[in-house]
Amino acid sequence: MNLPAGLTASQMEQKAQDALDKLAAARAAVAEQIFGQDEVVEEALAAILSGGHALFVGAPGLAKTRLVDTLGKVLGLHAARVQFTPDLMPSDILGSEVLEEGQGGKRAFRFIKGPIFAQLLMADEINRASPRTQSALLQAMQEYHVSIAGERFDLPRPFHVLATQNPLEQEGTYPLPEAQLDRFLLQIDVDYPDRAAEKRILIETTGAARKEPRQVLDAHGLMEIQELVRLMPVGESVVDNILDIVRAARPGEGPEELTKNISWGPGPRASQALMLAVRARALLRGRLAPSKADVIALASPVLKHRMALNYAARADGDTVPAAIQRLLQRFA
């Protein structure tokens, strides 16, 4: 592990152990609120620890909103929520200038910050807003600042966008453009819980008492762990595995039988996302270096929103997740 200036090996080892303990406590705190979605929780935490954004895709009623709210409270982040609707305007997210009259009748503009000035922004049903409004998030998600009336406003750090999307109701929605999809580190598919988890949901969420999430971390502690993630060593074989998988998903670069139906594939940002996410997953599992198993586990969440199939493949009933699974079988 690379050592930052001023830190000894023993101090770095202690920081790593503290991070492992805090992350174990954070996962336990989230598990007290979210039942039967362990993989979803792990991927969400991996996205945040990597310093990135996540897109949750799932049917209504699967606790996507509750998960984001719980993560904000457990991690001690200032959170804000925006319900995306077709009539939502960019100023509803970024904020707007208002004309105020001060003493002596002097008038001046004052900027009122919008909900984007939060450490954890929940964009609920993001695909219901128009492309004009969706574009308001692009600069913020990549550059971590916004421009209003020609003036730059930096966003709080850390800054994460956790967006939800309902795959069932497509009437009155606007698919996210490829450029914005690429800004999400992971696409996290949220499926139905199993019978045991759903039984626990019935018992623990329909009574009079409601247990609130307990805070485990704060913004400063989270950023320290995010820095630790970037310091974690990655073996040469794991780096090559990441490159092999991402490059094989591109038309003209991967095996012909696998890529002939791919219209466009992932760019270098996918490799960067996978490199960070596998480190975060390893840390969440109590390890200080990622393995090839981490790469295989997170390849699909990293790739599935960065690829598209051609018309012939879609007409035959093929899907992006199925294509990714065929690809991963060659590298498992």
Coordinates of C-alpha atoms in Angstrom, one line a residue:
M1 CA 0.0 0.0 0.0
N2 CA 1.4 3.4 -0.9
L3 CA 2.1 5.6 2.1
P4 CA 1.0 9.2 2.2
A5 CA 3.6 11.7 3.3
G6 CA 4.1 11.9 7.0
L7 CA 2.5 8.4 7.8
T8 CA 4.5 5.4 9.0
A9 CA 3.6 1.8 8.0
S10 CA 2.2 1.2 11.5
Q11 CA 0.1 4.3 11.4
M12 CA -1.3 3.3 8.0
E13 CA -2.0 -0.2 9.3
Q14 CA -4.0 1.3 12.2
K15 CA -5.9 3.6 9.8
A16 CA -6.8 0.6 7.7
Q17 CA -8.0 -1.4 10.7
D18 CA -10.1 1.5 11.9
A19 CA -11.6 1.8 8.4
L20 CA -12.5 -2.0 8.4
D21 CA -14.1 -1.6 11.9
K22 CA -16.2 1.4 10.9
L23 CA -17.3 -0.2 7.6
A24 CA -18.4 -3.3 9.4
A25 CA -20.4 -1.2 11.8
A26 CA -21.9 0.8 8.9
R27 CA -23.0 -2.4 7.1
A28 CA -24.6 -3.6 10.3
A29 CA -26.4 -0.3 10.8
V30 CA -27.8 -0.4 7.3
A31 CA -28.8 -4.1 7.7
E32 CA -31.0 -3.1 10.6
Q33 CA -33.1 -1.0 8.2
I34 CA -32.8 -2.8 4.9
F35 CA -33.7 -6.5 4.8
G36 CA -32.8 -9.1 2.1
Q37 CA -30.7 -6.7 -0.1
D38 CA -27.2 -7.4 1.1
E39 CA -25.7 -7.3 -2.4
V40 CA -27.5 -4.1 -3.2
V41 CA -26.2 -2.5 0.0
E42 CA -22.7 -3.7 -0.7
E43 CA -22.7 -2.2 -4.2
A44 CA -24.2 1.1 -3.0
L45 CA -21.5 1.4 -0.3
A46 CA -18.8 0.4 -2.9
A47 CA -20.0 3.3 -5.1
I48 CA -19.8 5.8 -2.3
L49 CA -16.4 4.6 -1.0
S50 CA -15.1 4.9 -4.6
G51 CA -16.3 8.6 -4.6
G52 CA -18.8 7.9 -7.3
H53 CA -22.5 8.0 -8.1
A54 CA -25.0 5.1 -8.4
L55 CA -28.2 4.5 -10.4
F56 CA -30.7 2.2 -8.7
V57 CA -33.1 0.4 -11.1
G58 CA -36.0 -1.6 -9.8
A59 CA -39.7 -2.0 -9.5
P60 CA -41.7 0.2 -7.0
G61 CA -41.7 -0.7 -3.4
L62 CA -38.3 -2.4 -3.1
A63 CA -36.9 0.2 -0.6
K64 CA -34.7 2.1 -3.0
T65 CA -35.7 5.4 -1.5
R66 CA -35.4 4.0 2.1
L67 CA -31.9 2.7 1.3
V68 CA -30.7 6.1 0.2
D69 CA -32.2 7.8 3.2
T70 CA -30.6 5.2 5.5
L71 CA -27.2 5.5 3.9
G72 CA -27.3 9.3 4.4
K73 CA -28.0 8.9 8.1
V74 CA -25.6 6.1 8.8
L75 CA -22.7 7.8 7.0
G76 CA -23.6 11.2 8.6
L77 CA -24.0 13.1 5.4
H78 CA -26.2 16.1 4.7
A79 CA -28.8 14.7 2.4
A80 CA -31.4 16.2 0.1
R81 CA -34.1 14.6 -2.1
V82 CA -35.5 15.8 -5.4
Q83 CA -38.6 14.1 -6.8
F84 CA -38.1 14.3 -10.6
T85 CA -41.2 15.2 -12.6
P86 CA -41.8 16.3 -16.2
D87 CA -42.2 19.9 -15.2
L88 CA -39.1 20.1 -13.0
M89 CA -36.8 22.9 -14.1
P90 CA -32.9 23.1 -13.8
S91 CA -33.3 25.9 -11.3
D92 CA -35.3 23.6 -9.0
I93 CA -32.1 21.6 -8.6
L94 CA -29.3 24.1 -8.9
G95 CA -31.0 27.1 -7.3
S96 CA -31.8 30.6 -8.7
E97 CA -31.0 34.2 -8.3
V98 CA -33.6 36.5 -6.7
L99 CA -33.7 40.3 -6.8
E100 CA -33.7 41.8 -3.3
E101 CA -34.0 45.4 -2.2
G102 CA -31.8 46.4 0.6
Q103 CA -31.4 49.5 2.8
G104 CA -31.5 52.8 0.8
G105 CA -33.5 51.1 -1.9
K106 CA -30.4 49.5 -3.4
R107 CA -31.2 46.4 -5.4
A108 CA -29.0 43.4 -5.8
F109 CA -29.2 39.7 -6.9
R110 CA -28.8 37.0 -4.2
F111 CA -28.3 33.4 -5.1
I112 CA -30.4 30.9 -3.3
K113 CA -28.8 27.5 -3.4
G114 CA -30.9 24.5 -4.6
P115 CA -31.0 21.0 -3.2
I116 CA -27.9 20.0 -5.2
F117 CA -25.8 21.7 -2.5
A118 CA -25.9 18.6 -0.4
Q119 CA -23.4 15.8 0.3
L120 CA -25.9 13.1 -0.7
L121 CA -28.4 14.0 -3.3
M122 CA -31.3 11.6 -4.0
A123 CA -32.6 12.0 -7.5
D124 CA -35.9 10.0 -7.3
E125 CA -37.2 8.7 -10.6
I126 CA -34.6 10.6 -12.5
N127 CA -35.9 9.5 -15.9
R128 CA -39.2 11.4 -15.4
A129 CA -37.5 14.8 -15.9
S130 CA -36.8 16.4 -19.3
P131 CA -33.4 16.2 -20.9
R132 CA -32.9 19.9 -20.1
T133 CA -33.3 19.2 -16.4
Q134 CA -31.3 16.0 -16.5
S135 CA -28.4 17.9 -18.0
A136 CA -28.3 20.2 -14.9
L137 CA -26.7 17.2 -13.1
L138 CA -24.0 16.5 -15.7
Q139 CA -21.5 19.2 -14.7
A140 CA -22.1 18.6 -11.0
M141 CA -21.6 14.8 -11.2
Q142 CA -18.3 15.2 -13.1
E143 CA -16.8 18.5 -12.0
Y144 CA -18.2 18.8 -8.5
H145 CA -19.3 22.4 -9.1
V146 CA -22.0 24.3 -10.9
S147 CA -22.1 27.5 -12.9
I148 CA -24.9 30.0 -12.3
A149 CA -25.0 33.2 -14.2
G150 CA -21.4 32.8 -15.2
E151 CA -20.3 32.3 -11.6
R152 CA -18.8 29.1 -10.2
F153 CA -20.2 27.5 -7.0
D154 CA -18.4 24.5 -5.5
L155 CA -20.4 21.7 -4.1
P156 CA -19.9 20.2 -0.6
R157 CA -17.5 17.4 -0.3
P158 CA -18.1 14.6 -0.4
F159 CA -20.8 14.8 -3.1
H160 CA -22.7 11.8 -4.3
V161 CA -25.8 11.4 -6.5
L162 CA -27.9 8.3 -5.8
A163 CA -30.6 8.2 -8.4
T164 CA -33.6 5.8 -8.7
Q165 CA -35.3 4.7 -11.9
N166 CA -38.4 2.6 -12.4
P167 CA -38.0 0.2 -15.3
L168 CA -41.7 -0.6 -15.6
E169 CA -43.5 2.7 -16.2
Q170 CA -42.0 4.1 -19.4
E171 CA -44.9 6.4 -20.4
G172 CA -43.9 10.0 -19.8
T173 CA -40.3 9.3 -19.2
Y174 CA -37.1 10.4 -20.9
P175 CA -34.3 7.8 -21.1
L176 CA -31.0 9.1 -19.7
P177 CA -28.5 10.1 -22.4
E178 CA -25.4 8.0 -22.7
A179 CA -23.1 10.8 -21.4
Q180 CA -25.1 11.0 -18.2
L181 CA -25.3 7.2 -17.7
D182 CA -21.5 7.1 -18.0
R183 CA -21.3 9.4 -15.0
F184 CA -22.8 6.8 -12.8
L185 CA -20.1 4.5 -11.4
L186 CA -22.5 1.6 -10.9
Q187 CA -25.9 0.6 -12.1
I188 CA -27.4 -1.3 -9.2
D189 CA -30.4 -3.6 -10.0
V190 CA -32.8 -4.0 -7.1
D191 CA -34.7 -7.3 -7.2
Y192 CA -37.5 -8.7 -5.0
P193 CA -36.4 -10.0 -1.5
D194 CA -36.6 -13.7 -0.8
R195 CA -39.4 -15.1 1.4
A196 CA -37.5 -15.0 4.7
A197 CA -36.5 -11.4 4.1
E198 CA -40.1 -10.4 3.1
K199 CA -41.4 -12.1 6.3
R200 CA -39.0 -10.0 8.4
I201 CA -40.1 -6.9 6.5
L202 CA -43.8 -7.7 7.4
I203 CA -43.0 -8.2 11.0
E204 CA -40.6 -5.3 11.7
T205 CA -42.2 -2.5 9.5
T206 CA -45.9 -2.8 10.3
G207 CA -45.8 -2.3 14.1
A208 CA -46.2 0.9 16.1
A209 CA -42.5 1.3 16.9
R210 CA -40.0 2.4 14.2
K211 CA -36.3 2.2 14.7
E212 CA -34.3 5.1 13.3
P213 CA -30.9 4.5 11.6
R214 CA -27.9 5.1 13.8
Q215 CA -25.0 7.2 12.6
V216 CA -21.7 5.4 12.4
L217 CA -19.5 7.8 10.3
D218 CA -19.4 11.5 9.4
A219 CA -18.3 13.3 6.3
H220 CA -14.7 13.6 7.4
G221 CA -14.4 9.9 8.3
L222 CA -15.9 8.9 5.0
M223 CA -13.4 11.0 3.0
E224 CA -10.6 9.4 4.9
I225 CA -11.8 6.0 3.9
Q226 CA -12.3 7.1 0.3
E227 CA -8.6 8.2 0.4
L228 CA -7.6 4.8 1.8
V229 CA -9.5 3.1 -1.1
R230 CA -7.3 5.0 -3.6
L231 CA -4.2 4.0 -1.7
M232 CA -5.0 0.3 -1.8
P233 CA -2.6 -1.8 -3.9
V234 CA -3.9 -3.6 -7.0
G235 CA -2.0 -6.7 -8.3
E236 CA -0.9 -6.7 -11.9
S237 CA -3.1 -9.7 -12.6
V238 CA -6.2 -7.9 -11.4
V239 CA -5.3 -4.8 -13.5
D240 CA -4.9 -7.0 -16.5
N241 CA -8.2 -8.7 -15.7
I242 CA -10.0 -5.4 -15.6
L243 CA -8.5 -4.3 -18.9
D244 CA -9.3 -7.7 -20.6
I245 CA -12.9 -7.5 -19.6
V246 CA -13.6 -3.9 -20.4
R247 CA -11.8 -4.0 -23.8
A248 CA -13.4 -7.3 -24.7
A249 CA -16.8 -5.6 -24.4
R250 CA -16.0 -3.1 -27.2
P251 CA -17.0 -3.8 -30.8
G252 CA -14.0 -4.7 -32.9
E253 CA -11.8 -5.5 -29.9
G254 CA -13.4 -8.5 -28.2
P255 CA -14.0 -12.0 -29.6
E256 CA -16.2 -11.8 -32.7
E257 CA -18.8 -14.2 -31.4
L258 CA -19.3 -12.0 -28.3
T259 CA -19.1 -8.5 -29.7
K260 CA -20.9 -8.9 -33.1
N261 CA -24.2 -7.9 -31.5
I262 CA -22.8 -4.9 -29.5
S263 CA -23.6 -1.5 -30.9
W264 CA -21.3 0.5 -28.6
G265 CA -19.2 -0.5 -25.6
P266 CA -17.6 0.9 -22.5
G267 CA -14.9 3.6 -22.6
P268 CA -11.9 4.2 -20.3
R269 CA -14.2 5.6 -17.6
A270 CA -15.6 2.0 -17.1
S271 CA -12.0 0.8 -16.4
Q272 CA -11.5 3.5 -13.9
A273 CA -14.8 2.8 -12.2
L274 CA -14.1 -1.0 -12.0
M275 CA -10.6 -0.2 -10.6
L276 CA -12.0 1.9 -7.8
A277 CA -15.1 -0.3 -7.1
V278 CA -13.1 -3.5 -6.7
R279 CA -10.9 -1.8 -4.1
A280 CA -13.9 -0.6 -2.2
R281 CA -15.5 -4.1 -2.3
A282 CA -12.4 -5.7 -1.0
L283 CA -12.3 -3.2 1.9
L284 CA -16.0 -3.9 2.7
R285 CA -15.2 -7.6 2.9
G286 CA -12.2 -7.0 5.3
R287 CA -9.4 -7.2 2.8
L288 CA -6.7 -4.7 1.9
A289 CA -6.3 -5.7 -1.8
P290 CA -8.8 -6.7 -4.4
S291 CA -8.9 -10.0 -6.2
K292 CA -10.2 -11.3 -9.6
A293 CA -13.4 -12.4 -7.8
D294 CA -14.1 -8.7 -7.0
V295 CA -13.7 -7.9 -10.7
I296 CA -16.1 -10.6 -11.8
A297 CA -18.6 -9.6 -9.1
L298 CA -18.7 -5.9 -10.1
A299 CA -18.1 -6.1 -13.8
S300 CA -21.8 -6.2 -14.6
P301 CA -22.8 -3.2 -12.5
V302 CA -20.0 -1.2 -14.1
L303 CA -20.7 -2.3 -17.7
K304 CA -24.4 -2.8 -18.1
H305 CA -25.3 1.0 -18.5
R306 CA -22.2 1.6 -20.7
M307 CA -23.2 -0.8 -23.4
A308 CA -25.9 -1.2 -26.0
L309 CA -26.9 -4.1 -28.3
N310 CA -27.7 -3.6 -32.0
Y311 CA -31.2 -4.0 -33.4
A312 CA -30.7 -7.6 -34.6
A313 CA -29.6 -8.8 -31.1
R314 CA -32.6 -7.0 -29.5
A315 CA -35.0 -8.6 -32.0
D316 CA -33.6 -12.0 -31.1
G317 CA -34.4 -11.4 -27.4
D318 CA -30.8 -10.9 -26.3
T319 CA -30.1 -8.5 -23.4
V320 CA -27.0 -6.5 -22.2
P321 CA -26.8 -8.5 -18.9
A322 CA -26.9 -11.8 -20.8
A323 CA -24.1 -10.6 -23.1
I324 CA -22.0 -9.5 -20.1
Q325 CA -22.4 -12.9 -18.5
R326 CA -21.2 -14.7 -21.7
L327 CA -18.2 -12.3 -21.7
L328 CA -17.4 -13.0 -18.0
Q329 CA -17.5 -16.7 -18.5
R330 CA -14.3 -16.4 -20.5
F331 CA -12.5 -14.5 -17.7
A332 CA -13.8 -16.2 -14.6

